[in-house]
mmCIF file of C-alpha atoms in Angstrom:
data_model
loop_
_atom_site.group_PDB
_atom_site.id
_atom_site.type_symbol
_atom_site.label_atom_id
_atom_site.label_comp_id
_atom_site.label_asym_id
_atom_site.label_seq_id
_atom_site.Cartn_x
_atom_site.Cartn_y
_atom_site.Cartn_z
ATOM 1 C CA GLU A 639 -147.601 -159.118 114.378
ATOM 2 C CA THR A 640 -150.398 -158.802 111.827
ATOM 3 C CA GLY A 641 -153.417 -159.203 114.099
ATOM 4 C CA VAL A 642 -154.079 -162.714 112.782
ATOM 5 C CA THR A 643 -153.100 -165.610 115.034
ATOM 6 C CA GLN A 644 -153.020 -169.311 114.264
ATOM 7 C CA THR A 645 -152.782 -172.327 116.537
ATOM 8 C CA PRO A 646 -151.102 -174.677 116.706
ATOM 9 C CA ARG A 647 -147.967 -173.483 114.919
ATOM 10 C CA HIS A 648 -146.834 -177.046 114.298
ATOM 11 C CA LEU A 649 -148.887 -180.228 114.080
ATOM 12 C CA VAL A 650 -147.941 -183.847 113.409
ATOM 13 C CA MET A 651 -150.793 -186.270 112.859
ATOM 14 C CA GLY A 652 -151.407 -189.767 111.622
ATOM 15 C CA MET A 653 -153.661 -190.530 108.700
ATOM 16 C CA THR A 654 -156.442 -191.779 110.980
ATOM 17 C CA ASN A 655 -156.392 -188.826 113.369
ATOM 18 C CA LYS A 656 -158.860 -185.957 113.572
ATOM 19 C CA LYS A 657 -157.457 -182.536 114.380
ATOM 20 C CA SER A 658 -158.455 -178.896 113.969
ATOM 21 C CA LEU A 659 -156.564 -175.749 113.044
ATOM 22 C CA LYS A 660 -157.690 -172.474 114.563
ATOM 23 C CA CYS A 661 -157.407 -168.943 113.258
ATOM 24 C CA GLU A 662 -158.415 -165.748 115.052
ATOM 25 C CA GLN A 663 -158.263 -162.191 113.764
ATOM 26 C CA HIS A 664 -158.287 -159.072 115.926
ATOM 27 C CA LEU A 665 -158.708 -156.577 113.091
ATOM 28 C CA GLY A 666 -162.488 -156.257 112.921
ATOM 29 C CA HIS A 667 -162.497 -157.832 109.469
ATOM 30 C CA ASN A 668 -165.452 -159.647 107.937
ATOM 31 C CA ALA A 669 -163.732 -161.974 105.472
ATOM 32 C CA MET A 670 -161.462 -164.874 106.316
ATOM 33 C CA TYR A 671 -159.486 -167.267 104.127
ATOM 34 C CA TRP A 672 -157.659 -170.597 104.260
ATOM 35 C CA TYR A 673 -154.645 -171.163 101.999
ATOM 36 C CA LYS A 674 -152.384 -174.167 101.524
ATOM 37 C CA GLN A 675 -148.692 -173.839 100.675
ATOM 38 C CA SER A 676 -146.953 -177.072 99.715
ATOM 39 C CA ALA A 677 -143.202 -177.273 99.340
ATOM 40 C CA LYS A 678 -141.956 -175.410 96.274
ATOM 41 C CA LYS A 679 -145.506 -174.547 95.127
ATOM 42 C CA PRO A 680 -147.386 -171.238 95.171
ATOM 43 C CA LEU A 681 -150.033 -170.527 97.758
ATOM 44 C CA GLU A 682 -153.358 -172.133 96.861
ATOM 45 C CA LEU A 683 -156.634 -170.617 98.011
ATOM 46 C CA MET A 684 -158.843 -173.233 99.698
ATOM 47 C CA PHE A 685 -161.849 -171.468 101.232
ATOM 48 C CA VAL A 686 -163.288 -167.969 101.581
ATOM 49 C CA TYR A 687 -165.803 -166.840 104.193
ATOM 50 C CA ASN A 688 -167.555 -163.482 104.124
ATOM 51 C CA PHE A 689 -169.729 -162.479 107.093
ATOM 52 C CA LYS A 690 -169.594 -166.131 108.282
ATOM 53 C CA GLU A 691 -170.903 -167.466 104.966
ATOM 54 C CA GLN A 692 -168.718 -169.611 102.729
ATOM 55 C CA THR A 693 -168.345 -167.889 99.379
ATOM 56 C CA GLU A 694 -165.579 -169.951 97.833
ATOM 57 C CA ASN A 695 -164.569 -173.605 97.934
ATOM 58 C CA ASN A 696 -161.698 -174.120 95.537
ATOM 59 C CA SER A 697 -162.399 -177.830 94.842
ATOM 60 C CA VAL A 698 -160.980 -178.854 98.196
ATOM 61 C CA PRO A 699 -161.334 -182.545 99.187
ATOM 62 C CA SER A 700 -163.965 -183.241 101.832
ATOM 63 C CA ARG A 701 -161.330 -184.428 104.316
ATOM 64 C CA PHE A 702 -160.828 -180.680 104.906
ATOM 65 C CA SER A 703 -163.879 -179.167 106.585
ATOM 66 C CA PRO A 704 -163.958 -175.438 107.390
ATOM 67 C CA GLU A 705 -166.057 -173.782 110.050
ATOM 68 C CA CYS A 706 -166.624 -170.083 110.647
ATOM 69 C CA PRO A 707 -168.699 -169.519 113.809
ATOM 70 C CA ASN A 708 -168.238 -165.729 113.699
ATOM 71 C CA SER A 709 -166.296 -163.141 111.748
ATOM 72 C CA SER A 710 -163.304 -163.355 114.095
ATOM 73 C CA HIS A 711 -162.754 -167.111 114.145
ATOM 74 C CA LEU A 712 -162.090 -169.683 111.468
ATOM 75 C CA PHE A 713 -161.384 -173.379 111.902
ATOM 76 C CA LEU A 714 -160.155 -176.070 109.564
ATOM 77 C CA HIS A 715 -161.165 -179.549 110.680
ATOM 78 C CA LEU A 716 -158.934 -182.329 109.394
ATOM 79 C CA HIS A 717 -159.710 -186.041 109.167
ATOM 80 C CA THR A 718 -158.214 -189.021 107.350
ATOM 81 C CA LEU A 719 -155.538 -186.895 105.717
ATOM 82 C CA GLN A 720 -152.889 -188.187 103.338
ATOM 83 C CA PRO A 721 -149.129 -187.601 103.525
ATOM 84 C CA GLU A 722 -149.398 -185.306 100.486
ATOM 85 C CA ASP A 723 -151.552 -182.982 102.607
ATOM 86 C CA SER A 724 -148.434 -182.054 104.576
ATOM 87 C CA ALA A 725 -147.982 -178.328 104.026
ATOM 88 C CA LEU A 726 -148.058 -174.882 105.589
ATOM 89 C CA TYR A 727 -151.689 -173.859 106.160
ATOM 90 C CA LEU A 728 -152.208 -170.123 106.217
ATOM 91 C CA CYS A 729 -155.157 -168.097 107.400
ATOM 92 C CA ALA A 730 -155.842 -164.555 106.228
ATOM 93 C CA SER A 731 -158.462 -161.889 106.784
ATOM 94 C CA SER A 732 -159.627 -158.751 105.005
ATOM 95 C CA ARG A 733 -162.274 -156.093 105.547
ATOM 96 C CA SER A 734 -164.659 -157.918 103.284
ATOM 97 C CA SER A 735 -164.669 -160.417 100.476
ATOM 98 C CA GLY A 736 -165.017 -158.802 97.089
ATOM 99 C CA GLY A 737 -164.048 -155.388 98.294
ATOM 100 C CA ARG A 738 -162.019 -153.709 95.635
ATOM 101 C CA GLY A 739 -158.591 -152.807 96.894
ATOM 102 C CA ASP A 740 -159.017 -154.669 100.183
ATOM 103 C CA THR A 741 -155.795 -156.206 101.400
ATOM 104 C CA GLN A 742 -155.398 -159.553 103.072
ATOM 105 C CA TYR A 743 -153.475 -159.929 106.303
ATOM 106 C CA PHE A 744 -151.943 -163.318 106.957
ATOM 107 C CA GLY A 745 -151.289 -165.300 110.081
ATOM 108 C CA PRO A 746 -147.983 -167.092 110.733
ATOM 109 C CA GLY A 747 -149.326 -170.432 109.514
ATOM 110 C CA THR A 748 -149.576 -173.963 110.872
ATOM 111 C CA ARG A 749 -146.918 -176.384 109.655
ATOM 112 C CA LEU A 750 -148.755 -179.695 109.242
ATOM 113 C CA THR A 751 -147.018 -183.039 108.845
ATOM 114 C CA VAL A 752 -149.112 -186.124 108.067
ATOM 115 C CA LEU A 753 -147.394 -189.426 108.795
ATOM 116 C CA ASP B 797 -152.928 -169.250 86.927
ATOM 117 C CA ALA B 798 -151.166 -166.170 88.178
ATOM 118 C CA LYS B 799 -151.517 -163.238 85.806
ATOM 119 C CA THR B 800 -148.067 -161.832 86.491
ATOM 120 C CA THR B 801 -144.518 -162.560 85.368
ATOM 121 C CA GLN B 802 -141.583 -161.960 87.691
ATOM 122 C CA PRO B 803 -137.902 -162.905 87.521
ATOM 123 C CA PRO B 804 -137.294 -165.967 89.685
ATOM 124 C CA SER B 805 -134.452 -164.363 91.635
ATOM 125 C CA MET B 806 -132.544 -161.127 92.102
ATOM 126 C CA ASP B 807 -129.583 -159.893 94.134
ATOM 127 C CA CYS B 808 -129.194 -156.479 95.709
ATOM 128 C CA ALA B 809 -126.394 -155.002 97.795
ATOM 129 C CA GLU B 810 -127.257 -153.983 101.319
ATOM 130 C CA GLY B 811 -128.014 -150.279 101.561
ATOM 131 C CA ARG B 812 -128.865 -149.948 97.873
ATOM 132 C CA ALA B 813 -132.322 -149.634 96.368
ATOM 133 C CA ALA B 814 -133.929 -152.903 95.320
ATOM 134 C CA ASN B 815 -136.072 -152.594 92.189
ATOM 135 C CA LEU B 816 -138.321 -155.584 91.583
ATOM 136 C CA PRO B 817 -140.081 -155.706 88.197
ATOM 137 C CA CYS B 818 -143.420 -157.285 87.379
ATOM 138 C CA ASN B 819 -145.254 -157.733 84.094
ATOM 139 C CA HIS B 820 -149.034 -157.922 84.062
ATOM 140 C CA SER B 821 -150.002 -157.294 80.462
ATOM 141 C CA THR B 822 -153.494 -158.812 80.813
ATOM 142 C CA ILE B 823 -154.558 -156.721 83.796
ATOM 143 C CA SER B 824 -158.144 -155.510 83.562
ATOM 144 C CA GLY B 825 -159.334 -152.022 84.366
ATOM 145 C CA ASN B 826 -160.703 -152.794 87.833
ATOM 146 C CA GLU B 827 -157.833 -154.946 89.056
ATOM 147 C CA TYR B 828 -155.293 -153.702 91.551
ATOM 148 C CA VAL B 829 -151.589 -154.482 91.713
ATOM 149 C CA TYR B 830 -150.605 -155.927 95.097
ATOM 150 C CA TRP B 831 -147.193 -156.732 96.485
ATOM 151 C CA TYR B 832 -146.605 -159.165 99.318
ATOM 152 C CA ARG B 833 -143.453 -160.762 100.615
ATOM 153 C CA GLN B 834 -142.816 -163.999 102.454
ATOM 154 C CA ILE B 835 -139.849 -164.543 104.681
ATOM 155 C CA HIS B 836 -138.922 -168.189 104.973
ATOM 156 C CA SER B 837 -141.772 -170.314 106.402
ATOM 157 C CA GLN B 838 -143.716 -167.292 107.663
ATOM 158 C CA GLY B 839 -147.054 -165.953 106.474
ATOM 159 C CA PRO B 840 -147.017 -163.495 103.564
ATOM 160 C CA GLN B 841 -146.708 -159.860 104.599
ATOM 161 C CA TYR B 842 -148.620 -157.136 102.776
ATOM 162 C CA ILE B 843 -146.343 -154.420 101.392
ATOM 163 C CA ILE B 844 -148.282 -152.065 99.144
ATOM 164 C CA HIS B 845 -150.952 -151.925 96.441
ATOM 165 C CA GLY B 846 -152.170 -149.532 93.784
ATOM 166 C CA LEU B 847 -154.607 -149.123 90.922
ATOM 167 C CA LYS B 848 -153.227 -146.503 88.533
ATOM 168 C CA ASN B 849 -151.181 -144.009 90.477
ATOM 169 C CA ASN B 850 -147.783 -144.508 92.014
ATOM 170 C CA GLU B 851 -147.940 -145.256 95.713
ATOM 171 C CA THR B 852 -145.513 -144.902 98.614
ATOM 172 C CA ASN B 853 -145.654 -146.036 102.205
ATOM 173 C CA GLU B 854 -143.164 -146.617 104.995
ATOM 174 C CA MET B 855 -142.005 -149.896 103.484
ATOM 175 C CA ALA B 856 -141.761 -149.292 99.755
ATOM 176 C CA SER B 857 -142.787 -147.427 96.624
ATOM 177 C CA LEU B 858 -144.875 -148.825 93.798
ATOM 178 C CA ILE B 859 -144.425 -147.478 90.306
ATOM 179 C CA ILE B 860 -147.127 -148.482 87.786
ATOM 180 C CA THR B 861 -146.635 -147.711 84.098
ATOM 181 C CA GLU B 862 -149.195 -145.544 82.378
ATOM 182 C CA ASP B 863 -150.603 -148.467 80.390
ATOM 183 C CA ARG B 864 -150.695 -150.514 83.638
ATOM 184 C CA LYS B 865 -149.018 -153.462 81.951
ATOM 185 C CA SER B 866 -146.056 -153.500 84.290
ATOM 186 C CA SER B 867 -144.953 -152.211 87.662
ATOM 187 C CA THR B 868 -141.875 -151.939 89.854
ATOM 188 C CA LEU B 869 -141.605 -152.332 93.604
ATOM 189 C CA ILE B 870 -138.829 -150.229 95.091
ATOM 190 C CA LEU B 871 -137.284 -150.898 98.486
ATOM 191 C CA PRO B 872 -135.266 -147.687 98.928
ATOM 192 C CA HIS B 873 -132.535 -148.937 101.274
ATOM 193 C CA ALA B 874 -132.416 -152.712 101.345
ATOM 194 C CA THR B 875 -131.308 -154.480 104.521
ATOM 195 C CA LEU B 876 -130.539 -158.121 105.200
ATOM 196 C CA ARG B 877 -134.000 -158.448 106.739
ATOM 197 C CA ASP B 878 -135.523 -157.730 103.325
ATOM 198 C CA THR B 879 -134.336 -161.121 102.062
ATOM 199 C CA ALA B 880 -137.598 -162.857 101.099
ATOM 200 C CA VAL B 881 -139.789 -164.019 98.225
ATOM 201 C CA TYR B 882 -141.680 -161.063 96.768
ATOM 202 C CA TYR B 883 -145.038 -161.670 95.117
ATOM 203 C CA CYS B 884 -146.620 -159.343 92.587
ATOM 204 C CA ILE B 885 -150.331 -160.071 92.264
ATOM 205 C CA VAL B 886 -153.138 -158.533 90.258
ATOM 206 C CA GLY B 887 -156.687 -158.936 91.416
ATOM 207 C CA GLN B 888 -159.400 -157.565 93.633
ATOM 208 C CA GLY B 889 -159.505 -158.156 97.360
ATOM 209 C CA ASP B 890 -160.455 -161.786 97.646
ATOM 210 C CA LYS B 891 -159.584 -162.691 94.065
ATOM 211 C CA ILE B 892 -155.817 -162.767 94.284
ATOM 212 C CA ILE B 893 -153.693 -165.613 92.953
ATOM 213 C CA PHE B 894 -150.130 -166.064 94.118
ATOM 214 C CA GLY B 895 -147.464 -167.011 91.595
ATOM 215 C CA LYS B 896 -143.907 -168.126 92.279
ATOM 216 C CA GLY B 897 -142.599 -164.634 93.025
ATOM 217 C CA THR B 898 -139.057 -163.269 92.992
ATOM 218 C CA ARG B 899 -136.558 -164.522 95.537
ATOM 219 C CA LEU B 900 -134.618 -161.418 96.591
ATOM 220 C CA HIS B 901 -131.179 -161.934 98.117
ATOM 221 C CA ILE B 902 -129.674 -158.980 99.948
ATOM 222 C CA LEU B 903 -125.898 -159.206 99.869
ATOM 223 C CA PRO B 904 -123.833 -157.811 102.759
#
């Protein structure tokens, strides 16, 4: 238990569906992250939020839309996804973004399958 | 691209020390060395990090060479539950890039 929770843990959706992934951290951190891990590929950073402001968008397609209403919650809204978007989506948090030596704590991930 | 080089896989006997090497010859002066591990289909778990000095915590020890171009993660008494992919990463806080890591197999 890392203090970072993600729901749902598993999600199957069609290409025309709209769904959202939720992440919540109970660590009092100010930075939150979304990562994507496709099969047999390294983790890829998608978005970074620091004090609710987006500080990094790693060239992510617009069909992925993040939202950070406060420092404890992070959402990833999904619409018109493609089968190649099937992956494990991981959320992480740290004390702050850009803090030297800060460590990231990861949630368990959401396994997404796009049909 | 990840700035580290790790062997793709390693074996270690249960109860023995597991020594996982990592090369990071292009590390810059303000970058830390982080180690995470990922057990199958779970989120990565933070293990330890350091800047220049060797570090130890309840999970592992981190040995960083004097020139900081390489490091070794030591799990002192490996158990079957330590079977995982171990990632060595250099960076600062938010600027960390995961590579392919080392798949560590603990043998009974």
